[in-house]
Coordinates of C-alpha atoms in Angstrom, one line a residue:
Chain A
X2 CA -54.2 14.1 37.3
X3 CA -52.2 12.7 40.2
X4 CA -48.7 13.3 40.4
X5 CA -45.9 11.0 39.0
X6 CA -44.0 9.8 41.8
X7 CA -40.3 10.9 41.3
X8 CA -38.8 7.7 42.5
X9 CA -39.9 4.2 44.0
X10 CA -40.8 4.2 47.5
X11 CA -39.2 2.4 49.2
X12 CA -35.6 3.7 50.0
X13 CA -32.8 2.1 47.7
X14 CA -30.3 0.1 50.1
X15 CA -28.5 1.8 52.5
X16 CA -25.7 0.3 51.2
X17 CA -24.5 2.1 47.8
X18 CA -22.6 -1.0 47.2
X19 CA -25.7 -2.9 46.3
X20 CA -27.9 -2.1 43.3
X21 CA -31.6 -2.0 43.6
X22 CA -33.7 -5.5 42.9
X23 CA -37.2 -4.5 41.6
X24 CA -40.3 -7.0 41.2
X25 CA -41.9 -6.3 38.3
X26 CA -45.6 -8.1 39.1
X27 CA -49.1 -7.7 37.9
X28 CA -50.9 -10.7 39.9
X29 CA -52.7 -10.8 36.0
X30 CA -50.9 -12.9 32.8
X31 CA -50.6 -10.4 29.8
X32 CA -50.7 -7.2 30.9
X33 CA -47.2 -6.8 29.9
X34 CA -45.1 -7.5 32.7
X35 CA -42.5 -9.0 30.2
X36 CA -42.4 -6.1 27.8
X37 CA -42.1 -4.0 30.7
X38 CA -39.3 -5.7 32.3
X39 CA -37.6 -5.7 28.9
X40 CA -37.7 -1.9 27.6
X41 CA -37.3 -0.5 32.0
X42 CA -34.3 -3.0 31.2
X43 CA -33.1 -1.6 28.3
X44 CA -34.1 2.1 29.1
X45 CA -32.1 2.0 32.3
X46 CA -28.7 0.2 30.5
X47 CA -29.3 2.5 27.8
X48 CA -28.9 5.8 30.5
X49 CA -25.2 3.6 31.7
X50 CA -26.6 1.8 34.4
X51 CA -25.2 -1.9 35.1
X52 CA -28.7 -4.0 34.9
X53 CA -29.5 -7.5 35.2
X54 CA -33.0 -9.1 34.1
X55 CA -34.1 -12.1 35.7
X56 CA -36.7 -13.8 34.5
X57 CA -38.7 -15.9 37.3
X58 CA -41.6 -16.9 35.2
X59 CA -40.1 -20.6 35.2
X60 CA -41.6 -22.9 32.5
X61 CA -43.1 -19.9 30.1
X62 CA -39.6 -18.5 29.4
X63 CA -40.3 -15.0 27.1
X64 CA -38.4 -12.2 28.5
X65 CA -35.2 -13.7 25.8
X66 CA -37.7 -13.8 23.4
X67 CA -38.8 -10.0 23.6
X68 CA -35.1 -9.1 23.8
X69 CA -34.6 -11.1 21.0
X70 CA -32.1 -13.4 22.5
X71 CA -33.3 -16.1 22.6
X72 CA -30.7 -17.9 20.8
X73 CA -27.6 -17.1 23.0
X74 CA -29.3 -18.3 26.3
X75 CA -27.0 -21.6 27.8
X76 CA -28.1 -22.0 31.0
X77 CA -30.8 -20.9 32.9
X78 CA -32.1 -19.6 36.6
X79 CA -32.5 -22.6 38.1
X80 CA -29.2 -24.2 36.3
X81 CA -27.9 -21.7 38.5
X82 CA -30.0 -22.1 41.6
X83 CA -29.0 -25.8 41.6
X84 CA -25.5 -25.2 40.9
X85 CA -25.0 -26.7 37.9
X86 CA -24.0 -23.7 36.3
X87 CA -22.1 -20.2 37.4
X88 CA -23.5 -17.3 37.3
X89 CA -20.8 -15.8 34.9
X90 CA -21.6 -18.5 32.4
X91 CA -26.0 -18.0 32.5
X92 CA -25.7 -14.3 31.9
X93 CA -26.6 -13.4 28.5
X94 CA -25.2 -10.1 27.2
X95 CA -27.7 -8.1 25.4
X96 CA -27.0 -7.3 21.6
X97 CA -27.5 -3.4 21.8
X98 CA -26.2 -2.7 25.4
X99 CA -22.8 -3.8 27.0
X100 CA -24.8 -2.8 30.3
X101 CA -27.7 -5.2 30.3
X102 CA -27.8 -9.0 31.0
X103 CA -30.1 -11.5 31.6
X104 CA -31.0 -14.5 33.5
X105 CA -33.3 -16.4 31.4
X106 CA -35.8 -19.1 33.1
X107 CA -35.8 -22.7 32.7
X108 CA -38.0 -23.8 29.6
X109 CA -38.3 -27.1 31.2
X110 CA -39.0 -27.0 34.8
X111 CA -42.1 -25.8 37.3
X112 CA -42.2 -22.6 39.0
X113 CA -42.5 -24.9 42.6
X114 CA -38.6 -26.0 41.6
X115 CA -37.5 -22.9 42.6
X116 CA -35.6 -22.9 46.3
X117 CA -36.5 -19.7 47.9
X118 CA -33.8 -19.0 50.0
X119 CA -31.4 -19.9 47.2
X120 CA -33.3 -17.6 44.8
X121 CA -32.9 -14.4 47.1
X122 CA -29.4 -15.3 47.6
X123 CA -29.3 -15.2 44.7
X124 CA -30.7 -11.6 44.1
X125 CA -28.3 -10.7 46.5
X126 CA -25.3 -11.8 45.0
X127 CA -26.6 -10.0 41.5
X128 CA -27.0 -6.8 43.2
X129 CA -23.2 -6.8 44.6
X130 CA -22.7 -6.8 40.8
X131 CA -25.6 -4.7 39.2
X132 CA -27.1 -1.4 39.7
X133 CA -30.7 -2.6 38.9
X134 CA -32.0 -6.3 39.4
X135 CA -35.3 -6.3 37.5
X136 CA -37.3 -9.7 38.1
X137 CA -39.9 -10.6 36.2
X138 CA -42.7 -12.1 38.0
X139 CA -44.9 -14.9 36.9
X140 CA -48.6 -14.1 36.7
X141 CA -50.4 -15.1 39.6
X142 CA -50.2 -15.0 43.3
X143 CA -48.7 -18.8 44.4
X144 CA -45.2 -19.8 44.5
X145 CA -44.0 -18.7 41.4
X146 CA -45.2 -14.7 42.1
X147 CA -43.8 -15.3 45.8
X148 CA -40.4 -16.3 45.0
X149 CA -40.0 -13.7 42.1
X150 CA -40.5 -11.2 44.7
X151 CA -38.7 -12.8 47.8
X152 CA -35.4 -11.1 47.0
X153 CA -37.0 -7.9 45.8
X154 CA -36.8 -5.2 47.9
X155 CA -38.8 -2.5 45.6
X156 CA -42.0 -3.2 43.7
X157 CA -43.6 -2.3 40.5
X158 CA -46.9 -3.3 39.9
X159 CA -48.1 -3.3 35.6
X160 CA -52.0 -3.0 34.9
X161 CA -54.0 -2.1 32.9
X162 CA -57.4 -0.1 32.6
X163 CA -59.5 -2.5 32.9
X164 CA -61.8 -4.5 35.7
X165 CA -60.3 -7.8 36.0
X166 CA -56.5 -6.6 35.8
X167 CA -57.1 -4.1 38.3
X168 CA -58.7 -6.0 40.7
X169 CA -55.6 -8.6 40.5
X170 CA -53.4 -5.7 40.8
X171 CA -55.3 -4.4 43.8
X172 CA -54.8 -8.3 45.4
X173 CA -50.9 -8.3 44.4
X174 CA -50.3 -4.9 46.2
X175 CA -51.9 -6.2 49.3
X176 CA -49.5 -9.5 49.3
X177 CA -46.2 -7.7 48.7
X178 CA -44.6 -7.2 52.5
X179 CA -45.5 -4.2 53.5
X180 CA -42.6 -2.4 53.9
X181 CA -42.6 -2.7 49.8
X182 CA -44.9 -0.1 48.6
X183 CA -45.2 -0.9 45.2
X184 CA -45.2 2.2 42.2
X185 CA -47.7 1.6 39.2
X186 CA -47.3 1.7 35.4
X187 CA -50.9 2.1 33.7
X188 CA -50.3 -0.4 30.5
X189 CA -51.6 0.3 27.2
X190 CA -54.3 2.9 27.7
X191 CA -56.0 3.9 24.6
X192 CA -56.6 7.2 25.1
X193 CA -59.2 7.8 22.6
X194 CA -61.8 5.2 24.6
X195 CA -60.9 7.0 27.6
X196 CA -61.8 10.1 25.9
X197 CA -65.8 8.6 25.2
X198 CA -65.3 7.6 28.9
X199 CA -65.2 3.6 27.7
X200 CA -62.1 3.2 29.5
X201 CA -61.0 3.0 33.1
X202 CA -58.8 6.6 33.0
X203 CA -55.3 6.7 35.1
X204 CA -57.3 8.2 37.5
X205 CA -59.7 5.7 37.9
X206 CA -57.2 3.1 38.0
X207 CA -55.4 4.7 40.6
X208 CA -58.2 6.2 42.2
X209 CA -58.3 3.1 43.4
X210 CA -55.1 1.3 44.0
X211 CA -53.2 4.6 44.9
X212 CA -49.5 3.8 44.2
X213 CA -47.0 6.0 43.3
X214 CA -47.5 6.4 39.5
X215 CA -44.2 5.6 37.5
X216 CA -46.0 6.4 34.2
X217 CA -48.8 5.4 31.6
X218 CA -48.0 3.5 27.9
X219 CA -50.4 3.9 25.8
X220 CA -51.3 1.1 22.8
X221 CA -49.5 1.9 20.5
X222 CA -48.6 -0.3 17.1
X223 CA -45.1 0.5 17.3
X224 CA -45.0 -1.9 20.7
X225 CA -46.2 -4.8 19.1
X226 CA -44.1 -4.0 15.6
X227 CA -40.9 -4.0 18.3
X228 CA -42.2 -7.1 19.7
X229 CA -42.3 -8.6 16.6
X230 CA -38.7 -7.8 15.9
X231 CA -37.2 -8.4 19.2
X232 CA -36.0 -4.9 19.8
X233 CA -37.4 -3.5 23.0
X234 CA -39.8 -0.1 22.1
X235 CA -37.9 2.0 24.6
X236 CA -34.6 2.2 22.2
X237 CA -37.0 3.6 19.5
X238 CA -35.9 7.3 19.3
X239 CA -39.4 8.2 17.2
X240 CA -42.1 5.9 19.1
X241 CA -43.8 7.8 22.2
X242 CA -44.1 4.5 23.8
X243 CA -40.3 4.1 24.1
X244 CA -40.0 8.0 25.0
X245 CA -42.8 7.0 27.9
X246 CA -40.6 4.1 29.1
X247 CA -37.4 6.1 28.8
X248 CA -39.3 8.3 31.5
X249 CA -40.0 5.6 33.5
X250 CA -36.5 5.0 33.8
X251 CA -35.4 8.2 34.7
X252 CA -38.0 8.3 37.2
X253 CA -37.0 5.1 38.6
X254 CA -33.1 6.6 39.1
X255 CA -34.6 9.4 40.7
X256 CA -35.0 12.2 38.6
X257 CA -37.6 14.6 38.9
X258 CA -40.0 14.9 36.0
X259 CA -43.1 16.7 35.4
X260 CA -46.3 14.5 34.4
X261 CA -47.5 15.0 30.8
X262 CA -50.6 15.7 30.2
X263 CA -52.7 12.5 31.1
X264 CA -53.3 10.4 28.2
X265 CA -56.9 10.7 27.2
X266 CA -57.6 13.4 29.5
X267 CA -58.2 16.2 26.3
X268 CA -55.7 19.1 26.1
X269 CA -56.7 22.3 25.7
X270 CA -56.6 22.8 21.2
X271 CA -59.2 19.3 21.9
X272 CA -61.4 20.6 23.9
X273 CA -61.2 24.3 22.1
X274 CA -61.8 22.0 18.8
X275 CA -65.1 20.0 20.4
X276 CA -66.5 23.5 21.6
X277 CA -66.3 24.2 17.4
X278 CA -67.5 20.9 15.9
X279 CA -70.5 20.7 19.1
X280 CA -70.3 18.5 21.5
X281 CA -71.1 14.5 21.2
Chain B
X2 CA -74.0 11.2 15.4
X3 CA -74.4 7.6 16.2
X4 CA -72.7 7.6 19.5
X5 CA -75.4 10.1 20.6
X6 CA -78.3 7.5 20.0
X7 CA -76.2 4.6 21.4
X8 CA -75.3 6.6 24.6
X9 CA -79.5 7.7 24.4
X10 CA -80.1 4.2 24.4
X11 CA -77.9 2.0 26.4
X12 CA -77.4 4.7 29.2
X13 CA -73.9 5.3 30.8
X14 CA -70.5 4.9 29.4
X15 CA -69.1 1.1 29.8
X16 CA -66.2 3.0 31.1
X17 CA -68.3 4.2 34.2
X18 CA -69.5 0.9 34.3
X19 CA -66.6 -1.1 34.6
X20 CA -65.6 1.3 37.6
X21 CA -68.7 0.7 39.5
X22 CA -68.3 -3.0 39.1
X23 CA -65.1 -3.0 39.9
X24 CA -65.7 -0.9 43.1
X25 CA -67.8 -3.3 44.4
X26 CA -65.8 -6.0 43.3
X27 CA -63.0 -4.8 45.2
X28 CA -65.3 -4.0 48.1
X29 CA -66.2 -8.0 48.7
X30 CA -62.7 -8.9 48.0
X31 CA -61.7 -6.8 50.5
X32 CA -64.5 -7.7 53.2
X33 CA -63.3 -11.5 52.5
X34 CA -59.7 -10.4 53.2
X35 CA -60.3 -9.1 56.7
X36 CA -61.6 -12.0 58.7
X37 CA -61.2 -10.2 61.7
X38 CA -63.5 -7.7 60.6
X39 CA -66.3 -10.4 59.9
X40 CA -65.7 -11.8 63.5
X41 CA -66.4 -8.9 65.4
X42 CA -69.3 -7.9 63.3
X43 CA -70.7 -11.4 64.1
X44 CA -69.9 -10.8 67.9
X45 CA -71.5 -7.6 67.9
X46 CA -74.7 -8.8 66.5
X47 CA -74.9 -11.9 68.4
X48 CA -74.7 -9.9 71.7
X49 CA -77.5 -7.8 70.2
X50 CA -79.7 -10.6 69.5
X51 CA -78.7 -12.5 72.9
X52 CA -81.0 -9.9 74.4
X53 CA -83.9 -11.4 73.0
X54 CA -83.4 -15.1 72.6
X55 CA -80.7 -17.7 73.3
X56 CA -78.7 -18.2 70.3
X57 CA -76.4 -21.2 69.5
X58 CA -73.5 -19.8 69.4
X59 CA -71.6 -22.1 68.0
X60 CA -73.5 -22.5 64.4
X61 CA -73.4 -19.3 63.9
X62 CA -72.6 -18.3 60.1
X63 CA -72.0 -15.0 58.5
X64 CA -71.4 -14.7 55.0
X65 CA -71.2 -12.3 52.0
X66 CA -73.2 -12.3 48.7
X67 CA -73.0 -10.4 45.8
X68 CA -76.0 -9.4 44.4
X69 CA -76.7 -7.6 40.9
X70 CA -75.6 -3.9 42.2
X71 CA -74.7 -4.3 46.1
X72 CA -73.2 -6.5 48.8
X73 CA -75.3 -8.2 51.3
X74 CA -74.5 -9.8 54.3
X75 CA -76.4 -13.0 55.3
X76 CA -76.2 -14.0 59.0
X77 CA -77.9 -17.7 60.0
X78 CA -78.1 -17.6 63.6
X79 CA -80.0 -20.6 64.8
X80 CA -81.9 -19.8 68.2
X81 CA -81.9 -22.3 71.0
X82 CA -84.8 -21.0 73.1
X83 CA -87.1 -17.3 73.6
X84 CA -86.2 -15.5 76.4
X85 CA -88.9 -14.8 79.6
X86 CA -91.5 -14.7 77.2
X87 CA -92.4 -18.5 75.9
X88 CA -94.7 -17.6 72.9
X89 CA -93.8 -20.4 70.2
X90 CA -91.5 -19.1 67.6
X91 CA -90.0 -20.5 64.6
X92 CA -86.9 -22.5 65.2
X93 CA -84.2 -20.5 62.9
X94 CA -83.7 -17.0 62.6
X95 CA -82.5 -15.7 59.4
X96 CA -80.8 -12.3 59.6
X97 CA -80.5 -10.4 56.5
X98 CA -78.4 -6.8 57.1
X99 CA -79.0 -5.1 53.6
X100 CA -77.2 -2.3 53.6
X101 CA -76.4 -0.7 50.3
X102 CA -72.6 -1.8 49.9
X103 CA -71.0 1.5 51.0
X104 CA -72.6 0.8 54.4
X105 CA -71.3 -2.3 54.9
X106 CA -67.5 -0.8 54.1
X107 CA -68.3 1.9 56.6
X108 CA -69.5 -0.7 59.3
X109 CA -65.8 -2.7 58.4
X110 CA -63.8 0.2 59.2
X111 CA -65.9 1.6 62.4
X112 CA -65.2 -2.1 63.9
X113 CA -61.5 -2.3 62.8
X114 CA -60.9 0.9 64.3
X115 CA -62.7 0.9 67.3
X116 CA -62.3 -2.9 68.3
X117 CA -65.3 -3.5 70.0
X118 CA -67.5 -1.2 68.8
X119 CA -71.1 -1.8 69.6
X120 CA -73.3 -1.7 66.4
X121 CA -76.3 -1.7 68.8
X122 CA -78.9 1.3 67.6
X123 CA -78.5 3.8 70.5
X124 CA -78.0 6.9 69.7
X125 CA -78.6 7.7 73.1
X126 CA -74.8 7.9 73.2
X127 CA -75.1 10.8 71.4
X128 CA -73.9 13.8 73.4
X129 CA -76.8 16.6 74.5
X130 CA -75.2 20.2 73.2
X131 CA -74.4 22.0 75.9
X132 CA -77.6 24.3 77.1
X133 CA -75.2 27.6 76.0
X134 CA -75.8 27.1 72.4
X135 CA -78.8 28.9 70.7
X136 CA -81.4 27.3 69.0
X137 CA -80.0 27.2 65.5
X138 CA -76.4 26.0 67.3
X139 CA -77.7 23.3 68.9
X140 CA -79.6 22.0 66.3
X141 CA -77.1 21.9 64.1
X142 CA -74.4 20.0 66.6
X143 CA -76.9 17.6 67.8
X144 CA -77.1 16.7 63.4
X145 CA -73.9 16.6 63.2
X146 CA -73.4 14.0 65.8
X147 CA -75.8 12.1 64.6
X148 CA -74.5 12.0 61.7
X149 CA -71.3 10.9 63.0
X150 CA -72.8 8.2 65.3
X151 CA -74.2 6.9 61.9
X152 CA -71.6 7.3 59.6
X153 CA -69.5 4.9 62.4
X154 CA -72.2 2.6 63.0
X155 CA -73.0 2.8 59.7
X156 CA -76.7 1.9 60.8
X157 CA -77.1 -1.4 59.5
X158 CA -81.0 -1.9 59.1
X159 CA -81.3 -5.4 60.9
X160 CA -84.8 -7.1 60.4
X161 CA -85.1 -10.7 62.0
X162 CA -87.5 -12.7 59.5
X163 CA -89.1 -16.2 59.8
X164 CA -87.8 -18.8 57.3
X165 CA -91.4 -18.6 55.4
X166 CA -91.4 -16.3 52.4
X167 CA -92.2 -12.8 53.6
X168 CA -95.5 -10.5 52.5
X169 CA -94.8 -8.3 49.4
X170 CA -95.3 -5.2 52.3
X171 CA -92.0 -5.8 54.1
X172 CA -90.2 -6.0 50.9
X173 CA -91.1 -2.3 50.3
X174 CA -90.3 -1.1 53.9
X175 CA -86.7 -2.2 53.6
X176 CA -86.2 -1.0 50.2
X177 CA -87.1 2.5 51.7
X178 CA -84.9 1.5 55.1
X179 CA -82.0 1.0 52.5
X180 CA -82.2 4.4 50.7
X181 CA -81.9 5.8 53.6
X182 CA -78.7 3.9 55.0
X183 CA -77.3 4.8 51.6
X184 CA -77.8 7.9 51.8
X185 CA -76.1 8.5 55.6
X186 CA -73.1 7.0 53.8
X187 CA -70.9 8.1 51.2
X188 CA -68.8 5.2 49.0
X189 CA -65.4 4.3 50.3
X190 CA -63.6 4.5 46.5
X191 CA -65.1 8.0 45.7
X192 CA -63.2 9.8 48.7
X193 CA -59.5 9.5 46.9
X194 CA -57.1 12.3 46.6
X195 CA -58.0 13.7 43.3
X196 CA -55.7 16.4 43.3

């Protein structure tokens, strides 16, 4: 099992005035990169931080919809971006949290009508103001993925065990500038597959990309049920999955905790059980 | 119970599957991503092959195929003329490098790291052990530097075939070529930190 890394790479600004903006990118649609943005979003407010969510995935606005906010959203990123709107005004506070806010995307528009130098100014001008920036990045590797990550300094890079997700993962990491090394969140293992060895394990995964590993979520009904609701998992005191993310966030501020013991990889009352019932 | 007879009967796990697909996946992505790489294999092999015959340097096209469980690279190197000797001789050379797809990683990194390194066969590079060493010494330092001289050139097995379909014979020589350049390898992914 390979170690959790304690804390992003890359260094968080010199500066302590600014706050941290993290890409949150997958290079693959529907691995979760907007319920990952969401709960890291609500895990970190929820620990006192100031965060701001931006979403960047322009024309498939969801990240509102998983924070269930969707109805107090005004104006939008690129209301903003072309000035039609302050930033004061497009910031939606989140029901639950005084601490988190977010930026939703424009409904309307294409991914291409984003100004890239406006959009890291942007960033910029929301980390004088927040501790985290979280961005959510649009699948895929054009415009859209490279503008969500322009004023990014830190990376996190959702996949999930499977072929196709890691090989886009693997093709993201290799297009973020290099002096972003990217951390990795395994998405919704199921560790019984993994178990029969028809899943990719954590280690596979990583075996190959070999990030720093924020943390694994396993697939678990209670994200979906959340989903469902609008209430991000990681402000679920009883689910595991919002314990997991919870983690995640304390990793990401830079506290030091041990891995658990790898989902799917069998403790030891498993593996003393299969030694009783024989081996299949 | 029934997981027994499926494993019986369909062989390995998917699981172990998808990895080996998406090893080799990942493999030709990353061969496509490193142009550079490509280019110096291509002048490397054309300075080989210059030896022989005059190639036209200018159609010269390397490419890289995925085939059902390995990665093959597929030089065209049209030839202009033979040299000294003027025996006729088909037009177009076809040179097919099948390497089991380990060898062709290994091959990518020897060249990135050593710029120009010569993927011509000699291993009369390889140093003598020095006449102090007994027997049993020597032996084992003149293996172990040709092992290294293989691992970095990662001996791609280079046959030069006429366009016209080739007798069943040849077929089985390079199969038997090819174990053997996969087994002087070892796989690129399989090294990683497992700690």
């Amino acid at each position: 099992m390979q170690e959790f890394a304690s804390e992003l790479t890359s260094a968080p600004p010199a500066e302590q005035t600014l706050g941290r903006a993290i890409v949150i990118t997958s290079g693959k649609g529907g691995v979760g990169k907007t319920t990952t943005a969401a709960n890291l979003g609500a895990a970190l407010a929820a620990r006192g931080a100031r965060v701001a969510l931006v979403d960047a995935d322009i024309g498939l606005r969801n990240l509102d919809i998983v924070l269930g906010l969707e109805s107090r959203v005004r104006y939008h990123l690129l209301d903003v971006l072309e000035e039609r709107a302050l930033l004061d005004d497009a910031l939606v506070r989140d029901k639950r949290s005084e601490n988190l806010f977010l930026l939703a995307a424009a409904q309307a528009r294409e991914k291409e009508d984003v100004d890239t130098e406006r959009m890291v100014a942007l960033v910029e001008s929301l980390r004088e103001r927040f501790e985290y920036v979280l961005i959510d990045s649009p699948a895929g590797i054009e415009l859209g993925f490279r503008n969500a990550a322009a004023g990014a300094q830190e990376a996190i890079i959702v996949c999930m065990p499977e072929v196709s997700s890691v090989r886009d993962a693997d093709r993201v990491v290799g297009l973020l500038p290099s002096s972003m090394r990217p951390a990795l969140i395994v998405n919704r293992l199921r560790p019984a597959l993994v178990r029969k060895g028809k899943m990719l394990s954590v280690d596979d995964v990583n075996g190959i990309l070999r990030l720093p590993l924020l943390g694994v979520i396993v697939d678990e009904p209670a994200v979906i049920v959340a989903a469902n609701r609008g209430e991000p998992v990681a402000l679920d005191a009883t689910s595991q999955t919002g314990a997991a993310y919870r983690e995640i966030a304390a990793r990401i501020a830079g506290e030091q905790i041990p891995a658990p013991a790898a989902p799917g990889e069998a403790g030891l009352f498993a593996k003393l059980g299969a030694l009783f019932r024989g081996r299949r | 119970m029934f997981e027994f007879f499926t494993r019986l009967f369909r062989g390995e796990p998917s699981g172990q599957t998808a990895k080996e697909r998406l090893r080799l996946v990942l493999l030709s992505d990353h061969l496509a991503l490193a142009p550079d790489v490509v280019d110096a294999m291509k002048t490397d092999l054309l300075a080989v092959i210059s030896r022989y015959v005059e190639v036209d340097e200018a159609n010269v096209d390397v490419t890289f195929e995925q085939r059902d469980h390995e990665v093959a690279m597929l030089a065209n190197i049209p030839i202009r003329s033979m040299k000294e000797r003027e025996r006729p001789r088909p037009k177009v050379a076809s040179i097919v490098v099948f390497p089991k797809a380990e060898t062709i990683a290994t091959v990518g990194v020897a060249v990135e790291l050593e710029g120009s390194a010569p993927i011509a066969p000699p291993p009369d590079g390889v140093q003598a052990p020095a006449a102090s060493l007994t027997a049993d010494e020597s032996e084992k330092a003149q293996t172990a530097a040709a092992g290294d001289v293989a691992l970095a050139l990662g001996e791609p097995i280079v046959e030069v075939k006429s366009p016209a379909p080739k007798p069943r014979r040849r077929r089985r020589r390079k199969s038997a070529a090819r174990i053997a350049a996969q087994q002087a390898t070892r796989p690129p992914y399989e090294t990683s930190a497992q700690a």
